mmCIF file of C-alpha atoms in Angstrom:
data_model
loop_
_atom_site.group_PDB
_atom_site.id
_atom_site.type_symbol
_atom_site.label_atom_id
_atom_site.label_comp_id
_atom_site.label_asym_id
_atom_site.label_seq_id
_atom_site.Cartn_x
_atom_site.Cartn_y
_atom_site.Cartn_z
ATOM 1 C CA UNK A 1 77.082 -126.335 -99.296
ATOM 2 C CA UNK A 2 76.561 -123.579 -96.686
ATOM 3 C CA UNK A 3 73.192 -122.953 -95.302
ATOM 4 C CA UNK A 4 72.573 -120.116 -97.245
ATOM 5 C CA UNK A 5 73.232 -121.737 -100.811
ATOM 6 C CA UNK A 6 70.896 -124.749 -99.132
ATOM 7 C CA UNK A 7 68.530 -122.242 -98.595
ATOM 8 C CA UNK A 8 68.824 -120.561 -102.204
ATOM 9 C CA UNK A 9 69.104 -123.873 -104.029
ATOM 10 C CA UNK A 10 65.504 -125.020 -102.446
ATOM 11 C CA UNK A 11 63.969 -122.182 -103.624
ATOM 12 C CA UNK A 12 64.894 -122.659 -106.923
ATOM 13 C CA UNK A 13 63.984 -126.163 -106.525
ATOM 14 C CA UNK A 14 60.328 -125.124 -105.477
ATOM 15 C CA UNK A 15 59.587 -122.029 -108.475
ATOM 16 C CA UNK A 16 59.822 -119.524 -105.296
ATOM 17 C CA UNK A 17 62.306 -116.965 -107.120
ATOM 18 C CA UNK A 18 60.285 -117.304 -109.880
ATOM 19 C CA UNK A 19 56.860 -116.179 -108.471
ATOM 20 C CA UNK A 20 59.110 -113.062 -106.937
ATOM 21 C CA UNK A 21 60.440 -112.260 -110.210
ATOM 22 C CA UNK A 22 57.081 -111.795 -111.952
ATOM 23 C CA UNK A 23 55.638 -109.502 -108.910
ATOM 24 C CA UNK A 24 58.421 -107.353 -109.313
ATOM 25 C CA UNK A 25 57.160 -104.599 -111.282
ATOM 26 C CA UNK A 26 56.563 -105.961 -114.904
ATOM 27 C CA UNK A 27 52.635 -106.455 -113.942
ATOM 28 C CA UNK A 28 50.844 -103.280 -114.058
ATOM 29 C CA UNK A 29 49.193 -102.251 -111.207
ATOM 30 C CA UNK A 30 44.855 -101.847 -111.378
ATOM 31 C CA UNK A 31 43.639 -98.904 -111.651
ATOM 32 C CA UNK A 32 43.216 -96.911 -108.482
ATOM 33 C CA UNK A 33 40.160 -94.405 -107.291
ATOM 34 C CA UNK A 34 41.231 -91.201 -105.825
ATOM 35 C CA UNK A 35 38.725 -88.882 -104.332
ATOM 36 C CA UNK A 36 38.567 -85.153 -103.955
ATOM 37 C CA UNK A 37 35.903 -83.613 -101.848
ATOM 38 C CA UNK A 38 34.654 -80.067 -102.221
ATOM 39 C CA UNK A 39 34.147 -78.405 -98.811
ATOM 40 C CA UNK A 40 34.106 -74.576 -97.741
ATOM 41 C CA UNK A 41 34.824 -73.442 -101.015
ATOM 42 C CA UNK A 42 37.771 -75.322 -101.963
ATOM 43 C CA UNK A 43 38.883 -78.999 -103.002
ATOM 44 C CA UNK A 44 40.596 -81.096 -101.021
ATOM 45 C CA UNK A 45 43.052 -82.528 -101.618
ATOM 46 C CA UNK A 46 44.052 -79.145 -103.829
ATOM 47 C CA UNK A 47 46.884 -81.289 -106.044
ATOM 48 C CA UNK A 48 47.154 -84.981 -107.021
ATOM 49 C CA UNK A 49 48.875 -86.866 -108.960
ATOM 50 C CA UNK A 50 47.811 -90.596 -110.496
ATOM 51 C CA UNK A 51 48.495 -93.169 -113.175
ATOM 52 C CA UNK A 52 47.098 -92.956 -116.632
ATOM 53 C CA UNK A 53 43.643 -94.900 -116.264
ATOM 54 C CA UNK A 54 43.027 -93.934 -112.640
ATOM 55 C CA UNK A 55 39.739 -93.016 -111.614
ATOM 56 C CA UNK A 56 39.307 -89.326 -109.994
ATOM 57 C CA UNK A 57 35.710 -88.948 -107.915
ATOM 58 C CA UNK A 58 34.950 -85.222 -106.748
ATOM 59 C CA UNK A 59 32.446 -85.727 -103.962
ATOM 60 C CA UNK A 60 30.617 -82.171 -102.885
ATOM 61 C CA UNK A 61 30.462 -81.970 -99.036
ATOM 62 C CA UNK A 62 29.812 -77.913 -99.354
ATOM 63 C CA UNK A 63 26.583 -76.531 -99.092
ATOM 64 C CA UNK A 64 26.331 -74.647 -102.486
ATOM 65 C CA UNK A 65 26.775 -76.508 -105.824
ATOM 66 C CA UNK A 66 29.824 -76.664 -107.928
ATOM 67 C CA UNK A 67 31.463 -78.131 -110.891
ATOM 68 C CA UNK A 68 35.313 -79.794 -111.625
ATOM 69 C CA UNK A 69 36.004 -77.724 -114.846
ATOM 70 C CA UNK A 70 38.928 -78.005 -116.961
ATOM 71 C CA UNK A 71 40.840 -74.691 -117.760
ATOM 72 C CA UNK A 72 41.333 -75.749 -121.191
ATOM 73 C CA UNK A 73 38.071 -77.129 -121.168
ATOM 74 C CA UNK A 74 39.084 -80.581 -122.118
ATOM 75 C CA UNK A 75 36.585 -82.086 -119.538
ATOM 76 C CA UNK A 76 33.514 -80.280 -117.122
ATOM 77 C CA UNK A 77 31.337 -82.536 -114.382
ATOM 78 C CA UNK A 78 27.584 -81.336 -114.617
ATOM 79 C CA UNK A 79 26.537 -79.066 -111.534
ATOM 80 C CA UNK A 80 27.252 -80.845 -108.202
ATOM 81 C CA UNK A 81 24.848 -79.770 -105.663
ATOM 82 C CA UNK A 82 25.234 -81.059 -102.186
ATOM 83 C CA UNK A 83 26.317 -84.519 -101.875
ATOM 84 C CA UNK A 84 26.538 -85.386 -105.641
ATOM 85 C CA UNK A 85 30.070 -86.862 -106.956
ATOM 86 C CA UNK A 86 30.763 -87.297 -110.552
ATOM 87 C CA UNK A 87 33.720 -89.405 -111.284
ATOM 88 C CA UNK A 88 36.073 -90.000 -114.959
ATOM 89 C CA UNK A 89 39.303 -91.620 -115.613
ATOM 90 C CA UNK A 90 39.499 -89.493 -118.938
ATOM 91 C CA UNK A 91 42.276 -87.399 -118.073
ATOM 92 C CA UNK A 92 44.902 -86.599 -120.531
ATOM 93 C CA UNK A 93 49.108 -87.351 -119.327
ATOM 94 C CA UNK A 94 50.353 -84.283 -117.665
ATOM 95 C CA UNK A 95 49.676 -81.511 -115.565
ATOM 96 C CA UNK A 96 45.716 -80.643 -115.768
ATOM 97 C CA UNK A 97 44.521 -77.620 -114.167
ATOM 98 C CA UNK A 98 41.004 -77.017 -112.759
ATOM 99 C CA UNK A 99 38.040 -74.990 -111.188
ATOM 100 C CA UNK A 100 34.944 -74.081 -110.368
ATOM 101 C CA UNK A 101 32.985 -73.284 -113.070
ATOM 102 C CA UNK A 102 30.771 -70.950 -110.238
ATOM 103 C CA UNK A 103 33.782 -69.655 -108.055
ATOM 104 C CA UNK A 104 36.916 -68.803 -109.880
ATOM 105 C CA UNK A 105 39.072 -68.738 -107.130
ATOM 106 C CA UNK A 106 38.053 -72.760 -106.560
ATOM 107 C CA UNK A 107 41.148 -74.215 -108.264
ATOM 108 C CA UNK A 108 42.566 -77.162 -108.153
ATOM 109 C CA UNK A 109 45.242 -79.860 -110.224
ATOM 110 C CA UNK A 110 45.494 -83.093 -111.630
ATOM 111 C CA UNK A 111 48.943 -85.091 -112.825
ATOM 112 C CA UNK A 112 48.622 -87.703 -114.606
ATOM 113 C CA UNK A 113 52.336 -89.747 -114.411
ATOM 114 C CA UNK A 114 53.034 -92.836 -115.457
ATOM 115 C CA UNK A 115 54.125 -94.576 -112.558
ATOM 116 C CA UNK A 116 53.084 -91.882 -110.449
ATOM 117 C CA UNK A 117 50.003 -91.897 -108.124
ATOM 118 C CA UNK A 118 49.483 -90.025 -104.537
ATOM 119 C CA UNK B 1 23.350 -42.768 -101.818
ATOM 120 C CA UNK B 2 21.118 -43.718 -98.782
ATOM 121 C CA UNK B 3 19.184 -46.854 -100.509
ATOM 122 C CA UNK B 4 22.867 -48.412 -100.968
ATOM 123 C CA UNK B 5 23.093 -49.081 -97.634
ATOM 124 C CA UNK B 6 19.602 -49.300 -96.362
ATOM 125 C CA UNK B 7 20.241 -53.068 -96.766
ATOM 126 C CA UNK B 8 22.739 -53.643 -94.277
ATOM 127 C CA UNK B 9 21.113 -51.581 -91.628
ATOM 128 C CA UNK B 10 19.030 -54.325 -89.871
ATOM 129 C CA UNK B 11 22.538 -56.695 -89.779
ATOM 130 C CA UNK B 12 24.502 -54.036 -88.425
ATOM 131 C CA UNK B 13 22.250 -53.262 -85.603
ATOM 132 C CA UNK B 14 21.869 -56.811 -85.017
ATOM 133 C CA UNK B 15 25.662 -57.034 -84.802
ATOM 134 C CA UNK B 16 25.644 -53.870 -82.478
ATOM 135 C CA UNK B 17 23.405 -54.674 -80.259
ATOM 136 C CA UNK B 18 25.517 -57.772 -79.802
ATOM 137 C CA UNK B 19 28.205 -55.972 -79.025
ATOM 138 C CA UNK B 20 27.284 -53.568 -76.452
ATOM 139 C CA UNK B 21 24.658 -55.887 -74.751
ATOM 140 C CA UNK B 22 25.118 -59.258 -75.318
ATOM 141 C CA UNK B 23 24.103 -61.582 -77.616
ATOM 142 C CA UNK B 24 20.423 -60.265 -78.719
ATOM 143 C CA UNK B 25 17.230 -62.686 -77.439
ATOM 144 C CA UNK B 26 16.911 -64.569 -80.222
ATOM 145 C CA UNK B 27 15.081 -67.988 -80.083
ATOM 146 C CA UNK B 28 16.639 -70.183 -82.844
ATOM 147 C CA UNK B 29 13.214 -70.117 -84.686
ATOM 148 C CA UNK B 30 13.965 -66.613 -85.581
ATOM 149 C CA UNK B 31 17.514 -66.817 -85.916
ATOM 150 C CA UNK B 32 16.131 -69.563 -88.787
ATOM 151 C CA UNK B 33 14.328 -66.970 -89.951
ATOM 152 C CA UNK B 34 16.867 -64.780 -90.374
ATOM 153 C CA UNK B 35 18.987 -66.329 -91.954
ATOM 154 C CA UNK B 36 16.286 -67.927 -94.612
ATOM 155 C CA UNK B 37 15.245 -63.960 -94.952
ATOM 156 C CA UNK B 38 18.807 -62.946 -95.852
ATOM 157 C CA UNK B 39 19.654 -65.369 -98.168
ATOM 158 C CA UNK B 40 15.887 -64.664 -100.320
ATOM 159 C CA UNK B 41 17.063 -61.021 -100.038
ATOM 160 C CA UNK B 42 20.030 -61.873 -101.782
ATOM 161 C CA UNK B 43 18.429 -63.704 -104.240
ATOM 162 C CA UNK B 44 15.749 -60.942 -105.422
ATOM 163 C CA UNK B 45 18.977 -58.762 -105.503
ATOM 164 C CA UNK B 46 20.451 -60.590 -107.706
ATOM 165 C CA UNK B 47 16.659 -61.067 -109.856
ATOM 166 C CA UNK B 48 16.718 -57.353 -110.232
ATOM 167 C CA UNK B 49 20.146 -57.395 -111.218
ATOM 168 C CA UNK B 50 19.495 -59.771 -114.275
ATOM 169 C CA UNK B 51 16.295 -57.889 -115.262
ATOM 170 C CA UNK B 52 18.480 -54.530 -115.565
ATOM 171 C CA UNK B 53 21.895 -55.454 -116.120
ATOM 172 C CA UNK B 54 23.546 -56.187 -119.594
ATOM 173 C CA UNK B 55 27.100 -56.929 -118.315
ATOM 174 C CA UNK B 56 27.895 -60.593 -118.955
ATOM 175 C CA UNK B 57 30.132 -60.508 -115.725
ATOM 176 C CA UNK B 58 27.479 -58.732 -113.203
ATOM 177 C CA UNK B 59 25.045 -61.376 -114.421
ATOM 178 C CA UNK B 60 27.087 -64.458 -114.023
ATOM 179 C CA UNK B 61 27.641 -63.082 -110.396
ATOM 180 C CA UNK B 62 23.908 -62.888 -109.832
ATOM 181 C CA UNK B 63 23.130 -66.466 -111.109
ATOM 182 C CA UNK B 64 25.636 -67.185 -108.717
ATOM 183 C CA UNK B 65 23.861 -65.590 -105.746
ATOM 184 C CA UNK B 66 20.582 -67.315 -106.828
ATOM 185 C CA UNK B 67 22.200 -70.770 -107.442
ATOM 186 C CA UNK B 68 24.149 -70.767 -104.211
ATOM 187 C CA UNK B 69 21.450 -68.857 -101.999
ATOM 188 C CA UNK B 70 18.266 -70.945 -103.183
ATOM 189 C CA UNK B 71 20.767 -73.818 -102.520
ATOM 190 C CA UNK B 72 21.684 -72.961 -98.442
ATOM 191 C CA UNK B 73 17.735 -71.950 -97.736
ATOM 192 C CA UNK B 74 17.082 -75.490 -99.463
ATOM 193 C CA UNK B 75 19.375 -76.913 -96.776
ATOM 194 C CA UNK B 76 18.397 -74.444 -94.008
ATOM 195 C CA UNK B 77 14.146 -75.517 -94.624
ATOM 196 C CA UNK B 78 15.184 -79.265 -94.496
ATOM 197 C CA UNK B 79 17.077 -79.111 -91.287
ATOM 198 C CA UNK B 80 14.138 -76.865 -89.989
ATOM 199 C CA UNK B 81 12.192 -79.338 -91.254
ATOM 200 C CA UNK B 82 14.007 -82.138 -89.659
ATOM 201 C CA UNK B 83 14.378 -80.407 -86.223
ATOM 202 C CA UNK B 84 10.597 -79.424 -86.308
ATOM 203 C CA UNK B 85 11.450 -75.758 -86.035
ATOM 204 C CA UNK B 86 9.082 -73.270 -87.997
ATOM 205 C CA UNK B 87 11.059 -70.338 -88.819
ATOM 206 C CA UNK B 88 9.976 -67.737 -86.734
ATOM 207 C CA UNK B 89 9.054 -63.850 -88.264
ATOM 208 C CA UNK B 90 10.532 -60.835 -85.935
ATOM 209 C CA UNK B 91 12.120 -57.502 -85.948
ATOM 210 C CA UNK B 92 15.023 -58.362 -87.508
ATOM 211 C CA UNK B 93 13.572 -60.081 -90.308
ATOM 212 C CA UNK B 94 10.665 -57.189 -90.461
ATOM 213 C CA UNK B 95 13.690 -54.907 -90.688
ATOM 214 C CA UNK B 96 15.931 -56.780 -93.258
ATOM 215 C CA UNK B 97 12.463 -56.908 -95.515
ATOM 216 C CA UNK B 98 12.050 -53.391 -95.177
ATOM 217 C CA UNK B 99 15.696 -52.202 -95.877
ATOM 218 C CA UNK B 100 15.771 -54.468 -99.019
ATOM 219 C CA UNK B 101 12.710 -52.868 -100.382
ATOM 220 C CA UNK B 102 14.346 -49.693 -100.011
ATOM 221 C CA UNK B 103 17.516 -50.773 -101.964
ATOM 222 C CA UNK B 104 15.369 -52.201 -104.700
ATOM 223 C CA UNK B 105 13.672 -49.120 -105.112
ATOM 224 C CA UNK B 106 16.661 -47.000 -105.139
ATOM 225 C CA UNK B 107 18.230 -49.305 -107.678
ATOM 226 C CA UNK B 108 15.268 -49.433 -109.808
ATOM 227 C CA UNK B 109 15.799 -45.593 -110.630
ATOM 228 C CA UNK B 110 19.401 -46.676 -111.874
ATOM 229 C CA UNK B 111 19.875 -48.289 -115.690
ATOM 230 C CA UNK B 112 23.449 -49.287 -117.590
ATOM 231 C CA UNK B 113 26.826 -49.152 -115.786
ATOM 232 C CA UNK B 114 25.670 -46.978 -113.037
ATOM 233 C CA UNK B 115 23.293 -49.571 -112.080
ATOM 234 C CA UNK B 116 26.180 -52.000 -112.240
ATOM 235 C CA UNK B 117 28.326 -50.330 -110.207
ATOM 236 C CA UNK B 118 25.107 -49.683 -107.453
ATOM 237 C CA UNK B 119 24.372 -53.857 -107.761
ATOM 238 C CA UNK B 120 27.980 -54.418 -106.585
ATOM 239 C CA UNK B 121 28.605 -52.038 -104.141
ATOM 240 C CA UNK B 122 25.552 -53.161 -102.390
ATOM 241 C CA UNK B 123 26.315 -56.774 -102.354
ATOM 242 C CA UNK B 124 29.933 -55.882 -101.148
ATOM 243 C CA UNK B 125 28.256 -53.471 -98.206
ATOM 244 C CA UNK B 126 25.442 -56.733 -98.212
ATOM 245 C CA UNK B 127 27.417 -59.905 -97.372
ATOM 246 C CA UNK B 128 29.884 -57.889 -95.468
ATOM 247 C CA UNK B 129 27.208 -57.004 -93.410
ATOM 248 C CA UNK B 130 25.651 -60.781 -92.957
ATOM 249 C CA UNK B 131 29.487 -62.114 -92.402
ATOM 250 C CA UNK B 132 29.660 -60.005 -89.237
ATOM 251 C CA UNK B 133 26.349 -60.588 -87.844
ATOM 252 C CA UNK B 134 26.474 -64.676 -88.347
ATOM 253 C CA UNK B 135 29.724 -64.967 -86.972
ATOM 254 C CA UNK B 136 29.778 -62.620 -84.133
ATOM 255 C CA UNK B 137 26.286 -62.921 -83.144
ATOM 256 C CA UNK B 138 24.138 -65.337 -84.795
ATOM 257 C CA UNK B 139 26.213 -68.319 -84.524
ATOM 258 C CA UNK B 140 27.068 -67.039 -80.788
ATOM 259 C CA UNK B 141 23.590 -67.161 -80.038
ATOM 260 C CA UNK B 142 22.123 -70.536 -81.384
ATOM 261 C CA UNK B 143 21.229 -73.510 -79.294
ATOM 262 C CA UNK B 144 20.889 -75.884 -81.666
ATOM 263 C CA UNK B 145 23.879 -77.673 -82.684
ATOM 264 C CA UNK B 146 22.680 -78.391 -85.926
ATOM 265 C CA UNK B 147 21.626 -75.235 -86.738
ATOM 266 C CA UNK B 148 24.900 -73.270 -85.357
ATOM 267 C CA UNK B 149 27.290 -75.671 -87.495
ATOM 268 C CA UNK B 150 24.815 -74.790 -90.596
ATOM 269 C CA UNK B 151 25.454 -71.205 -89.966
ATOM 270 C CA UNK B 152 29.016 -71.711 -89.602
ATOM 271 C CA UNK B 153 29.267 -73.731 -92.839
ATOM 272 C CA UNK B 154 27.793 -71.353 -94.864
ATOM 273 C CA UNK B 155 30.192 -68.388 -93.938
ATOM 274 C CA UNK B 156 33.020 -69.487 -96.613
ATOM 275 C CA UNK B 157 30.726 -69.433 -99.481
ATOM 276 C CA UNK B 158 29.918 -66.058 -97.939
ATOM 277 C CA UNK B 159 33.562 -64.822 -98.009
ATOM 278 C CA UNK B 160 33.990 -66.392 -101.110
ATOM 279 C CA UNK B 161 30.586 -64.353 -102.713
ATOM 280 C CA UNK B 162 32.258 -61.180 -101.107
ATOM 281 C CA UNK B 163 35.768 -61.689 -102.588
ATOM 282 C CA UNK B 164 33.997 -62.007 -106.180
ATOM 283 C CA UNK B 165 31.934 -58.643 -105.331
ATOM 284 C CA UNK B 166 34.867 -56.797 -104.589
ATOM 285 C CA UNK B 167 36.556 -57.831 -107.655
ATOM 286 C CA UNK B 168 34.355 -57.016 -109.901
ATOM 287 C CA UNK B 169 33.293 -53.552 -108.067
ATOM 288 C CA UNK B 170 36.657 -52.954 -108.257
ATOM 289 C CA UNK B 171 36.824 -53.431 -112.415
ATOM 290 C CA UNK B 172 33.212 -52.285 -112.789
ATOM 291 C CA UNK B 173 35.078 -48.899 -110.843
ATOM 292 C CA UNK B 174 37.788 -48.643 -112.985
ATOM 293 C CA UNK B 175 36.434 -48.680 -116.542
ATOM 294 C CA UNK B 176 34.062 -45.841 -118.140
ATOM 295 C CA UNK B 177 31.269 -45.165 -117.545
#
């Protein structure tokens, strides 16, 4: 037996392949939090993309209030004044656009992939 | 036409006198004051404007003006708070008060879509006015760090207010009267 099948054949011996196996990708990964601050009139970051069932938290660091609207209207935070965050993991699979509610030009997007996740 | 830009006078001699002779002598009491003044200026503009206006779009604008102005003088009277500076009356701010009677009074004599198109124009001359005199000499002339990084925060909602005023003088301008 060469090294390397000694090697191979006490791992097999000891369940070692077999605790790499089930880590490889068959277990889904928990949900993740991704966070999008407001600040001088725009949100940051302007595009990203997540998992279905991941958590997106707009924080406002500006000094005037705003809110993370929908375009199709689907889903609206309340007013976010200065330093509030509102947070939801109810985001439909796709491409969502969004915006200020207050300031048009505010826009921003949210992909929901499966698999995906920036 | 005069009470259009009686507004903007006090800024833009503020931002003149900054450029030919330095940055004016402005403790940062008043310079608080100032900028507390111009921001309640905007928002009895923008009162007026949703006592006389019956355009859905001119009035969202306005509750815009009063949500985000109320919001930065909110901010501006805590850090004054914190920094135990009392906003200081002075010329500029006597002036500002003055102008912005003027403009009221003028617009008070307009009704309908002229109105409208009076509103806008004025808060296009308005916060292009204020842009100019925080940057180039307000922010110049603070001593506070605080306060200077305040001022400097609040210019993008500025340029953003003045991007929406231009839009919408520019439709308000381009339909019937």
């Amino acid at each position: 037996m060469t090294r390397l099948e000694t090697g191979a054949a006490v791992l097999a011996a000891t369940g070692i392949p077999l605790l790499v196996a089930c880590s490889g990708g068959s277990r889904p990964e928990a949900p993740r939090r991704h966070v999008v601050e407001i600040r001088a009139m725009a949100f940051e970051p302007k595009t990203i993309e997540i998992r279905p069932g991941d958590t997106v938290v707009w924080v406002n660091r500006d000094l005037v209030p705003h809110t993370a609207t929908a375009t199709d209207a689907a889903w609206t935070s309340p007013e976010l004044g200065p330093g509030d965050e509102w947070a939801t993991a109810a985001i439909a699979e796709g491409a969502q656009d969004y915006l200020c509610a207050y300031h048009s030009d505010m826009r921003g997007s949210v992909e929901v992939v499966p698999g995906g996740g920036s | 036409m005069s009470f259009l830009m009686t507004l903007t006078v006090g800024l833009t001699a503020l931002t003149l006198s900054g450029d030919h002779h330095g940055p004016p002598a402005l403790s940062d009491a008043e310079i608080a004051h100032i900028a507390v003044t111009a921001n309640q200026l905007d928002v009895e503009a923008a009162r007026q404007a949703l006592d006389r206006s019956a355009d859905d779009r001119v009035r969202d604008f306005a509750r815009t003006m009063i949500r985000d102005h109320e919001a930065v003088i909110a901010q501006a009277a805590a850090l004054a708070g914190r920094l135990g500076v009392e906003p200081a009356d002075n010329e500029v701010s006597r002036s500002l008060v003055d102008d912005a009677r003027s403009a009221r009074e003028g617009l008070a004599r307009l009704s309908g879509r002229e109105f409208d198109r009076a509103y806008m124009a004025n808060e296009v001359a308005y916060h292009q006015a204020v842009i100019t005199a925080v940057r180039d000499t307000l922010v110049p002339a603070t001593r506070n760090a605080e306060l200077r990084q305040l001022l400097e925060a609040v210019l993008p909602a500025l340029e953003g207010h003045l991007t929406h005023a231009r839009q919408l003088a520019d439709a308000l301008g381009g339909e019937p009267s």
